[in-house]
Amino acid sequence: MLEIKNLEVKLEEEDKQILKGVNLSIESGSVHAIMGPNGSGKSTLSYVLSGREGYEVIGGEAHLDGEDILELEPEERAAAGLFLAFQYPVEIPGVGNMTFLRTALNAQRAARGEDEMSAADFLKLVREKAKSLKIDGDMLKRPVNVGFSGGEKKRNEILQMALLEPKMCILDETDSGLDVDAMKLVSEGVNALRNEGRSFLVITHYQRLLDHIKPDVVHIMYDGRIIKSGGPDLALEVENNGYADLLAEVG
Amino acid sequence: MALAQQVSDATEERIASLSMPEGGFTAAARADALARVRQMGLPGRRDEYWKFTRPDTLVQAGAPKAALFDPKEAPVFDTVDRLRIVFVDGVFDKEASDDLTLEGLTIERLADVSDRDIHWAKDAYGAIEATVHDPVQRPLAALNTAFAQDGVLIHVTGKVSKPVNISYMHRSETSDAYLHHVIRMDEGSEMTLLENGPAAARFSKVLEIDVADGAKFHHIRTQGRDHERRAMSCIFGRLGRESEFKSFTLTANGVMTRNECVLTLTGDDAIAHVAGACLGDGDFHHDDTVFVTHDAERCESRQVFKKVLRNGATGVFQGKILVQPGAQKTDGYQISQSLLLDGDSQFLAKPELEIYADDVACSHGSTSGAIDEDSLFYLRARGVPEAQAINMLVLAFLAEAVDEIENEEISDEILGRLSDWLERRID
């Protein structure tokens, strides 16, 4: 599904390299988690994959189902099935949430050569998806993320994921700013979307999210590289011992 | 002080190029207005109030040529149930207009009645205009009063059931139109005025409106997309106790637009809202100059202006709130914002507050900025193509001004137009 080889990235406006050769291979239907201390390059990886400006790829490649995504515009990556759930979802005053969701869905359908979804069909679909995430009509009517609580914003991200049905989902610290109940609700939303054709890359600081969204593979990232990969137990090890032991181990 | 020879010559040249309708009830007002023009002189580049906008093409004798433009769309407000009054290049078009009768008001054309000696508008024509020259002189408005060829005189006596729509068409490349409207609203009356269209190659318009106690005046206008048109428009209003004045203007393109709005709140608890959205894409210049005077207690005024500029467009906002001594509990608000879509465009703002009462709340703000990169990326990351995402953000930016329109049918119409115009730009 997603193949990243020796990805090296620097900041566009500064002579600072963030990613120093990341290798990652995510098979179809699997859930991978990336953990790592602050500043290790986790969020940069998510931004570079989704096409945010401000980064320069200086080496390596990334393919989604064989397609070189680093050459694509952000909207083309989205249409190709890549989805980034933002750590800090953006508030957009003046753009209604429903308008936003419908425009996004229809833009992706158009890019894939599919017909637009009618307003009635769309309304039905949104209501159905929103219900399980406990998103009420008021949240759908309000401007995108404006006045939403931290939990509401993250639920809105998962709603977008459920509507757009991407095949590769990147969750950037989706647990940050969530209380226990909200984390459970969001995790249930994610788990409901797990299937054979869809993969996840879950970026998190803490193991607790991985109690709810159980990963197949856990990677530890440090200083722009993945320094260790393993099963779910690796996350527990980090939770119990911190990163220091691991760092010492790999030198 | 005597005018500089240059100013005096330019003023006389312009006056000589115009002909004043003779006789009738407006004769005295026209003569007074002409005397004001001669005393003030027409504006030049050195006038402080024309600092950001070159008045040359508005002052010169004869209109600069303006090519006709086919917008390839139905006129704005076409779907709204309204009474339509049509002027083509400043000339009334009877065929295209509706019958001018409607319950709750009387409508007459200035040109039809101006030979009469007695008319209700005798005390009103030019009366508010005569009061707006201190502290800022507005000689182009006085010029309009002196030489206006036509206009409508509306006396509102009740609650009018549907909007009155003055529609201005532009069909001649050199038309130079002068219209002067007078509206008198009786106590407790209500009306909505719609205006649309480019009007002429060069258009001079003054609207004087007296809103009596408890009356409500709502005004929504769009100024056409004709690229080469020029317009100088003035709204001069006097508001009585517990009255309401709400005006919204959408300006699209046009090589030169100067919109002045001068309002005086003379009765307690009056409300005045003035809003504008502007879309300039090319070598266009839009100037909104607003002056609101609070001269009574507990009045509320609000100015909301939003401009989206690109490809060399210039936006100007000069907004003032003057709170007179004794105008306690005034609530004044003013915001002007621009969205600059490229480095070639500019926004020039001069927000002013002048307050002589000690128990008031007045705030003002002015910003200019580019499209928010985070918002743009968020939309694109969800699959919305860049051009479409920019349009969504532009529309959202302008929507805050459009939201000032209370009538939902009309605000939807305006948003729909804006959306179409933005969309067409992508094609």
XYZ file of C-alpha atoms in Angstrom:
678
model
C 0.000 0.000 0.000
C 2.452 2.686 1.199
C 6.152 2.307 0.480
C 8.601 4.863 1.795
C 12.249 4.468 0.881
C 15.141 6.462 2.309
C 13.014 9.598 2.587
C 15.123 12.632 3.358
C 13.473 15.978 3.976
C 14.674 19.430 4.970
C 12.856 22.641 5.796
C 12.457 24.726 2.667
C 13.533 27.995 4.205
C 16.141 26.750 6.638
C 19.131 24.586 6.287
C 17.729 22.023 8.650
C 17.223 18.381 7.786
C 14.297 16.765 9.605
C 13.935 13.331 8.025
C 17.228 11.514 7.513
C 16.298 8.410 5.583
C 12.934 6.993 6.613
C 12.025 3.495 5.461
C 8.521 2.225 5.966
C 6.384 -0.364 4.261
C 2.714 -0.620 5.138
C 0.758 -3.512 3.693
C -2.869 -3.315 2.705
C -5.232 -3.699 5.655
C -2.624 -3.241 8.362
C -2.250 -0.687 11.141
C 1.177 0.726 11.846
C 2.011 3.049 14.715
C 4.883 5.485 14.960
C 6.009 6.627 18.380
C 8.891 8.812 19.296
C 9.969 11.724 21.432
C 9.174 15.333 20.548
C 11.048 16.639 17.561
C 11.842 13.235 16.106
C 10.106 14.058 12.803
C 6.769 12.237 13.174
C 4.529 15.145 12.207
C 6.910 16.202 9.448
C 6.506 12.748 7.933
C 2.721 13.156 7.926
C 2.929 16.625 6.377
C 5.388 15.597 3.690
C 3.244 12.630 2.735
C 0.132 14.794 2.449
C 1.909 17.536 0.499
C 2.143 20.502 2.814
C 4.333 23.360 1.616
C 7.455 24.356 3.489
C 9.357 21.083 3.139
C 11.827 19.998 0.535
C 12.367 16.355 -0.315
C 16.093 15.959 -0.854
C 16.194 12.208 -1.264
C 14.194 9.014 -1.355
C 10.690 8.253 -2.508
C 7.147 7.451 -1.389
C 4.667 5.384 -3.368
C 0.998 4.791 -2.743
C -0.069 1.618 -4.559
C 2.848 2.094 -6.909
C 2.168 5.763 -7.631
C 4.863 8.297 -6.757
C 2.880 10.603 -4.500
C 5.628 13.120 -3.800
C 5.108 14.569 -7.272
C 1.383 15.108 -6.730
C -0.531 18.162 -5.473
C -2.200 17.708 -2.064
C -5.637 17.380 -3.682
C -4.325 14.724 -6.071
C -2.923 12.757 -3.161
C -6.329 12.967 -1.476
C -8.057 11.755 -4.618
C -5.538 8.911 -4.805
C -6.777 7.779 -1.398
C -4.455 9.420 1.109
C -5.977 11.037 4.167
C -4.329 12.993 6.965
C -6.270 13.423 10.198
C -4.746 16.671 11.467
C -3.221 17.083 14.879
C -4.674 20.592 14.889
C -7.744 20.675 12.619
C -8.025 24.122 11.056
C -10.917 26.451 11.849
C -12.380 28.013 8.712
C -14.856 30.797 9.515
C -17.485 31.398 6.868
C -17.349 27.913 5.331
C -20.176 25.704 6.558
C -19.150 22.218 7.639
C -21.742 20.595 5.363
C -20.632 22.659 2.371
C -17.044 21.729 3.112
C -17.766 18.004 3.424
C -19.862 17.909 0.279
C -17.375 19.954 -1.750
C -14.532 17.676 -0.649
C -16.451 14.493 -1.436
C -17.583 15.698 -4.841
C -14.143 17.055 -5.719
C -12.638 13.649 -5.052
C -15.376 11.921 -7.023
C -14.831 14.312 -9.926
C -11.077 13.656 -9.825
C -11.801 9.945 -10.110
C -14.226 10.498 -12.976
C -17.294 9.668 -10.884
C -20.590 11.581 -10.847
C -21.366 14.143 -8.152
C -23.411 12.880 -5.256
C -26.824 14.523 -5.062
C -27.647 16.783 -2.130
C -30.255 14.335 -0.852
C -27.989 11.293 -1.012
C -25.215 13.249 0.609
C -27.418 14.413 3.461
C -28.468 10.841 4.139
C -24.882 9.621 4.092
C -23.622 12.361 6.421
C -26.405 11.828 8.925
C -25.691 8.121 9.054
C -21.927 8.550 9.525
C -22.313 11.464 11.941
C -24.655 9.552 14.210
C -22.139 6.902 15.208
C -19.582 9.622 16.001
C -22.169 11.503 18.068
C -21.915 14.542 15.803
C -25.167 16.462 15.950
C -26.887 18.627 13.360
C -25.585 21.783 14.961
C -21.954 20.750 14.441
C -22.706 20.067 10.802
C -24.275 23.460 10.325
C -21.550 25.484 11.998
C -18.501 26.763 10.108
C -15.725 24.189 9.818
C -14.279 23.509 13.288
C -15.183 27.015 14.499
C -16.081 26.927 18.172
C -15.601 23.143 18.269
C -14.054 21.647 21.404
C -10.868 19.601 21.019
C -12.897 16.406 21.020
C -15.402 17.734 18.492
C -12.610 18.699 16.136
C -11.101 15.219 16.238
C -14.511 13.601 15.765
C -15.020 15.859 12.770
C -11.729 14.560 11.340
C -12.923 10.970 11.698
C -16.256 11.925 10.110
C -14.359 13.234 7.085
C -12.406 10.006 6.964
C -15.608 7.968 7.094
C -17.172 10.006 4.282
C -14.170 10.144 1.991
C -13.266 6.476 2.471
C -9.541 6.811 1.830
C -7.348 3.742 1.556
C -4.372 5.136 3.450
C -5.147 7.029 6.639
C -2.530 8.921 8.590
C -3.596 9.922 12.094
C -1.336 12.645 13.457
C -1.574 12.623 17.243
C -5.289 12.156 17.071
C -5.274 11.454 20.827
C -3.830 14.829 21.785
C -6.286 16.986 23.670
C -8.797 14.170 24.165
C -10.238 12.938 27.421
C -10.723 9.210 27.997
C -14.309 9.115 26.696
C -13.518 11.150 23.614
C -10.522 8.977 22.875
C -12.729 5.902 23.085
C -15.313 7.443 20.754
C -12.680 8.452 18.204
C -10.995 5.038 18.403
C -14.300 3.287 17.821
C -14.782 5.478 14.775
C -11.379 4.464 13.466
C -11.861 0.786 14.253
C -15.158 0.772 12.409
C -13.240 1.818 9.299
C -10.639 -0.910 9.537
C -10.841 -3.366 6.702
C -8.683 -5.361 4.326
C -8.383 -2.621 1.767
C -7.548 0.192 4.155
C -4.327 0.873 6.032
C -3.520 3.186 8.909
C -0.443 4.995 10.110
C -1.064 6.121 13.674
C 1.321 8.745 15.029
C 1.224 9.108 18.787
C 3.239 9.969 21.852
C 1.442 7.601 24.124
C 0.693 3.950 24.240
C -2.842 4.470 25.567
C -4.293 5.229 22.125
C -2.899 1.903 20.985
C -4.966 0.147 23.649
C -7.974 1.218 21.627
C -6.580 1.133 18.095
C -4.523 -2.036 18.154
C -1.552 -1.818 15.790
C 0.036 -4.661 13.859
C 3.450 -3.020 13.817
C 5.013 -0.364 16.047
C 7.924 1.821 14.940
C 10.077 4.066 17.065
C 11.263 7.226 15.395
C 14.187 9.268 16.599
C 16.153 12.058 14.979
C 14.553 11.621 11.567
C 14.922 7.855 11.359
C 13.004 4.779 12.349
C 15.351 3.205 14.833
C 13.355 0.166 15.822
C 10.275 -1.723 14.690
C 8.375 -4.485 16.413
C 4.994 -5.796 17.497
C 2.495 -4.141 19.867
C 4.750 -5.049 22.796
C 7.236 -2.407 21.702
C 4.708 0.289 22.581
C 4.282 -1.153 26.064
C 8.025 -1.224 26.506
C 8.242 2.468 25.700
C 5.361 3.259 28.004
C 7.061 1.465 30.894
C 10.671 2.446 30.355
C 10.592 5.639 28.312
C 12.722 6.237 25.254
C 16.091 6.444 27.032
C 16.722 2.691 27.203
C 15.803 2.222 23.556
C 18.052 5.034 22.471
C 20.929 3.613 24.462
C 20.295 0.201 22.929
C 20.554 1.424 19.336
C 23.361 3.801 20.169
C -10.263 81.817 0.646
C -10.167 82.186 -3.101
C -9.664 79.023 -5.056
C -6.425 78.445 -6.889
C -6.785 79.500 -10.504
C -6.225 75.938 -11.697
C -9.044 74.565 -9.549
C -11.319 77.377 -10.522
C -10.626 76.813 -14.230
C -11.267 73.081 -13.982
C -14.487 73.739 -12.091
C -15.740 76.284 -14.637
C -14.841 73.979 -17.498
C -16.918 71.204 -16.018
C -19.827 73.507 -15.238
C -19.765 74.840 -18.803
C -20.093 71.306 -20.147
C -23.347 70.688 -18.312
C -26.827 72.091 -18.696
C -29.068 72.851 -15.761
C -32.784 72.056 -16.016
C -34.641 75.350 -15.716
C -37.436 76.539 -13.424
C -39.671 74.510 -11.117
C -39.369 73.637 -7.457
C -35.723 72.557 -7.664
C -34.493 75.823 -9.204
C -33.474 77.468 -5.942
C -31.778 74.328 -4.641
C -29.876 73.926 -7.905
C -28.708 77.535 -7.853
C -27.555 77.172 -4.251
C -25.753 73.941 -5.099
C -24.008 75.560 -8.034
C -22.853 78.371 -5.762
C -21.450 75.719 -3.390
C -19.587 74.061 -6.247
C -18.032 77.379 -7.265
C -17.124 78.188 -3.697
C -15.571 74.778 -2.946
C -14.086 74.001 -6.344
C -14.008 70.459 -7.707
C -11.596 68.056 -5.991
C -8.001 67.662 -7.074
C -5.157 65.371 -6.157
C -4.086 67.530 -3.256
C -7.371 67.271 -1.390
C -6.908 65.235 1.755
C -10.187 63.433 1.165
C -8.989 62.320 -2.249
C -5.614 61.190 -1.038
C -6.088 57.558 -2.096
C -8.297 58.074 -5.131
C -7.454 60.248 -8.105
C -10.503 62.349 -8.889
C -9.328 63.447 -12.374
C -11.609 61.221 -14.431
C -14.573 62.057 -12.205
C -13.875 65.774 -12.444
C -13.014 66.212 -16.121
C -15.652 67.504 -18.544
C -17.113 64.594 -20.489
C -16.995 60.927 -19.581
C -13.998 58.844 -20.608
C -15.126 56.194 -23.065
C -16.211 52.924 -21.486
C -16.595 49.805 -23.613
C -19.831 47.884 -23.190
C -19.699 44.588 -21.376
C -21.980 41.616 -21.708
C -22.067 39.812 -18.374
C -23.878 36.843 -19.987
C -26.192 36.412 -17.044
C -29.618 37.511 -15.867
C -29.639 40.860 -14.018
C -29.188 40.667 -10.257
C -32.486 40.527 -8.287
C -34.229 39.079 -11.382
C -35.862 36.388 -9.274
C -37.005 38.787 -6.550
C -40.600 40.036 -6.578
C -40.066 43.774 -6.879
C -41.162 47.025 -8.512
C -38.649 47.774 -11.229
C -37.578 51.236 -12.374
C -35.123 51.204 -15.249
C -32.707 53.897 -16.340
C -30.583 53.332 -19.440
C -27.500 55.533 -19.440
C -29.339 57.779 -17.010
C -32.496 58.003 -19.159
C -35.739 56.551 -17.831
C -36.932 53.503 -19.801
C -40.698 53.379 -19.515
C -41.039 50.167 -21.492
C -38.696 48.229 -19.234
C -40.078 49.718 -16.026
C -43.094 48.602 -14.055
C -46.071 50.794 -13.328
C -44.847 53.102 -10.564
C -47.704 52.503 -8.173
C -47.361 50.498 -5.033
C -49.242 50.602 -1.762
C -47.503 52.524 0.997
C -45.526 54.890 -1.180
C -45.644 57.294 -4.078
C -42.970 57.306 -6.720
C -42.448 60.166 -9.113
C -39.731 60.959 -11.569
C -37.821 64.144 -10.993
C -37.917 64.991 -14.716
C -41.703 64.577 -14.757
C -42.416 66.975 -11.915
C -39.488 69.379 -11.949
C -41.441 72.084 -13.798
C -43.895 72.275 -10.913
C -43.459 75.014 -8.387
C -45.032 73.151 -5.502
C -43.980 69.662 -4.498
C -43.275 67.838 -1.213
C -39.670 67.395 -2.332
C -39.117 71.138 -2.574
C -37.755 71.231 0.983
C -35.906 67.961 0.527
C -34.108 68.230 -2.800
C -30.507 69.133 -2.025
C -31.377 69.788 1.626
C -29.289 67.033 3.226
C -26.584 67.398 0.592
C -26.241 71.057 1.634
C -25.354 69.909 5.171
C -22.616 67.383 4.396
C -19.769 69.746 3.522
C -18.449 70.273 6.996
C -15.848 69.163 8.000
C -15.313 67.541 4.611
C -16.253 69.236 1.359
C -18.062 67.098 -1.190
C -18.303 69.331 -4.276
C -19.108 66.475 -6.676
C -22.317 65.887 -4.717
C -23.260 69.569 -5.000
C -22.492 69.375 -8.717
C -24.967 66.501 -8.952
C -27.659 68.472 -7.120
C -27.178 71.379 -9.509
C -27.217 69.407 -12.736
C -29.094 66.122 -12.132
C -31.236 65.362 -15.178
C -33.553 62.903 -13.528
C -34.040 60.670 -10.526
C -36.863 59.332 -8.420
C -38.728 61.027 -5.631
C -40.174 58.488 -3.226
C -42.481 59.357 -0.365
C -42.983 56.360 1.884
C -46.066 56.505 4.024
C -46.561 52.917 5.132
C -45.011 49.501 5.188
C -44.202 48.655 1.602
C -44.843 45.036 0.688
C -42.099 44.520 -1.854
C -38.759 46.090 -2.699
C -38.364 48.947 -5.148
C -35.582 48.152 -7.598
C -33.797 50.882 -9.518
C -31.936 49.175 -12.304
C -29.232 51.021 -14.210
C -28.255 49.821 -17.670
C -25.220 50.877 -19.628
C -25.618 50.896 -23.431
C -23.584 53.855 -24.643
C -19.812 54.020 -24.537
C -19.735 57.717 -23.700
C -22.792 58.238 -21.498
C -22.407 60.644 -18.607
C -25.392 60.206 -16.318
C -26.531 62.363 -13.387
C -29.334 61.045 -11.225
C -30.551 62.476 -7.959
C -32.980 60.510 -5.809
C -34.866 61.788 -2.797
C -36.618 59.486 -0.351
C -38.757 60.724 2.499
C -39.889 58.095 4.942
C -42.755 58.979 7.252
C -42.873 57.855 10.875
C -43.049 54.086 11.231
C -42.841 53.408 7.499
C -40.714 50.651 5.997
C -39.149 50.054 2.616
C -36.394 48.128 0.885
C -34.552 49.692 -2.020
C -32.575 47.564 -4.454
C -30.187 49.063 -6.958
C -28.200 47.256 -9.590
C -26.244 47.750 -12.749
C -23.339 49.730 -14.170
C -25.524 52.733 -15.170
C -23.303 54.554 -17.662
C -19.773 55.136 -18.864
C -19.635 57.627 -16.005
C -22.329 57.779 -13.392
C -22.954 60.420 -10.780
C -25.644 59.643 -8.271
C -26.869 61.214 -5.077
C -29.466 59.607 -2.859
C -30.849 61.773 -0.083
C -32.914 59.968 2.477
C -34.752 61.211 5.499
C -35.764 58.372 7.804
C -38.341 59.653 10.281
C -38.869 58.300 13.803
C -39.406 54.558 13.907
C -39.029 54.122 10.140
C -36.923 51.384 8.596
C -34.930 51.682 5.409
C -33.097 48.712 3.953
C -30.883 49.121 0.933
C -29.022 46.518 -1.111
C -27.183 47.382 -4.270
C -24.770 45.822 -6.703
C -22.511 47.850 -8.916
C -21.909 46.152 -12.221
C -18.994 44.271 -13.558
C -18.430 46.509 -16.603
C -14.681 46.897 -16.588
C -14.388 50.446 -17.850
C -17.298 52.118 -16.092
C -16.810 54.911 -13.584
C -19.107 55.805 -10.732
C -19.341 58.424 -8.039
C -22.223 57.713 -5.711
C -23.347 59.413 -2.539
C -25.860 58.367 0.060
C -26.769 61.139 2.459
C -29.056 60.111 5.287
C -30.679 61.637 8.331
C -32.050 59.253 10.918
C -34.776 59.987 13.428
C -35.517 58.416 16.801
C -35.630 54.589 16.849
C -35.198 54.507 13.109
C -33.179 51.986 11.194
C -30.937 52.366 8.174
C -29.170 49.315 6.729
C -27.249 49.491 3.506
C -25.151 46.876 1.719
C -23.187 47.364 -1.486
C -21.522 44.762 -3.652
C -18.997 46.302 -5.995
C -17.488 44.200 -8.752
C -14.784 45.478 -11.029
C -15.224 48.898 -12.701
C -12.182 51.033 -13.368
C -13.262 53.670 -10.838
C -15.832 53.545 -8.065
C -16.147 56.064 -5.274
C -19.007 55.394 -2.888
C -19.639 57.936 -0.188
C -22.092 57.404 2.609
C -22.744 60.172 5.090
C -25.222 59.501 7.860
C -26.315 61.551 10.824
C -28.120 59.912 13.707
C -30.259 62.750 14.997
C -32.782 60.861 17.128
C -32.135 58.671 20.166
C -31.919 54.877 19.766
C -31.395 54.952 16.003
C -29.472 52.224 14.176
C -27.243 52.692 11.136
C -25.438 49.844 9.419
C -23.323 50.290 6.305
C -21.636 47.289 4.728
C -19.793 46.527 1.550
C -18.214 43.601 -0.229
C -15.936 44.244 -3.106
C -14.315 42.066 -5.695
C -11.595 43.688 -7.761
C -9.816 41.565 -10.325
C -7.706 43.739 -12.598
C -6.928 47.415 -12.896
C -9.843 48.513 -10.751
C -10.180 51.081 -8.031
C -12.841 50.890 -5.317
C -13.187 53.550 -2.697
C -15.659 53.409 0.179
C -15.782 56.623 2.123
C -18.133 56.590 5.099
C -18.892 59.253 7.663
C -21.289 58.495 10.506
C -22.176 61.205 13.007
C -23.777 60.313 16.318
C -25.773 63.288 17.517
C -28.222 61.559 19.861
C -28.142 59.082 22.728
C -27.994 55.274 22.658
C -27.555 54.988 18.910
C -25.787 52.116 17.243
C -23.691 52.318 14.127
C -21.816 49.607 12.304
C -19.504 49.690 9.299
C -18.379 46.366 7.813
C -16.288 46.411 4.640
C -14.550 43.480 2.969
C -12.479 43.699 -0.178
C -10.876 40.949 -2.235
C -8.248 42.304 -4.575
C -5.991 40.886 -7.244
C -4.269 41.553 -10.538
C -3.489 45.146 -9.685
C -6.771 46.125 -8.039
C -6.799 48.883 -5.425
C -9.210 49.050 -2.514
C -9.725 52.136 -0.386
C -11.644 52.526 2.846
C -12.024 55.840 4.634
C -14.396 55.414 7.523
C -15.173 57.797 10.297
C -17.317 57.730 13.393
C -17.922 61.151 14.922
C -19.554 61.191 18.346
C -20.872 64.633 19.216
C -20.985 66.015 22.762
C -24.017 64.570 24.488
C -24.282 61.491 22.273
C -23.902 59.260 25.323
C -24.212 55.466 25.246
C -23.162 55.440 21.622
C -22.252 52.009 20.305
C -20.016 52.429 17.278
C -18.245 49.682 15.389
C -16.129 49.731 12.306
C -14.150 47.011 10.543
C -12.452 47.059 7.170
C -10.558 44.075 5.866
C -8.900 43.154 2.654
C -7.749 39.911 1.180
C -4.882 40.483 -1.211
C -4.575 37.566 -3.604
C -1.289 38.695 -5.078
C 1.514 41.189 -4.616
C 0.217 43.585 -7.281
C -2.877 44.653 -5.382
C -3.187 47.142 -2.578
C -5.533 48.181 0.174
C -5.431 51.686 1.621
C -7.385 52.299 4.796
C -7.978 55.301 6.958
C -10.188 54.436 9.918
C -11.043 57.383 12.160
C -12.822 57.896 15.438
C -13.572 61.343 16.825
C -15.333 61.273 20.152
C -16.635 64.145 22.270
C -18.820 62.199 24.707
C -17.461 60.276 27.679
C -19.788 57.305 27.968
C -19.482 55.528 24.649
C -18.247 52.231 23.213
C -16.497 52.622 19.898
C -14.167 50.171 18.241
C -12.489 49.930 14.926
C -10.166 47.558 13.151
C -8.543 47.279 9.792
C -6.533 44.379 8.388
C -5.070 43.246 5.132
C -3.687 39.836 4.472
C -3.251 36.966 2.098
C -5.171 33.703 1.905
C -4.580 31.701 5.063
C -2.142 28.943 4.077
C -3.303 26.549 6.791
C -6.931 26.790 5.675
C -5.916 26.371 2.053
C -3.868 23.274 2.824
C -6.656 21.810 4.930
C -9.127 22.123 2.045
C -6.654 20.762 -0.495
C -5.743 17.849 1.766
C -9.412 16.890 1.614
C -9.306 16.833 -2.171
C -10.529 20.316 -3.062
C -8.454 21.656 -5.995
C -6.439 24.782 -5.226
C -8.437 27.266 -7.347
C -11.719 25.999 -5.924
C -10.328 26.080 -2.391
C -9.243 29.706 -2.860
C -12.741 30.553 -4.080
C -14.281 28.939 -1.009
C -12.045 31.023 1.244
C -12.705 34.217 -0.732
C -16.434 33.640 -0.550
C -16.202 32.919 3.171
C -14.293 36.160 3.663
C -16.880 38.218 1.772
C -19.782 36.371 3.387
C -19.189 38.211 6.649
C -20.182 41.445 4.893
C -23.014 39.805 2.942
C -24.357 38.496 6.265
C -25.236 42.092 7.099
C -28.188 41.757 4.708
C -31.234 40.760 6.724
C -33.368 39.493 3.867
C -32.281 35.901 3.345
C -33.587 35.623 -0.208
C -31.496 38.623 -1.213
C -28.359 37.608 0.672
C -28.586 34.162 -0.990
C -28.894 35.894 -4.351
C -25.789 37.972 -3.646
C -23.775 34.972 -2.439
C -24.899 32.990 -5.480
C -23.692 35.761 -7.803
C -20.379 36.021 -6.029
C -19.908 32.297 -6.240
C -20.716 32.306 -9.984
C -18.349 35.180 -10.654
C -15.544 33.482 -8.764
C -16.225 30.176 -10.496
C -16.138 31.777 -13.911
C -12.729 33.161 -13.192
C -11.324 29.622 -12.993
C -12.644 28.631 -16.435
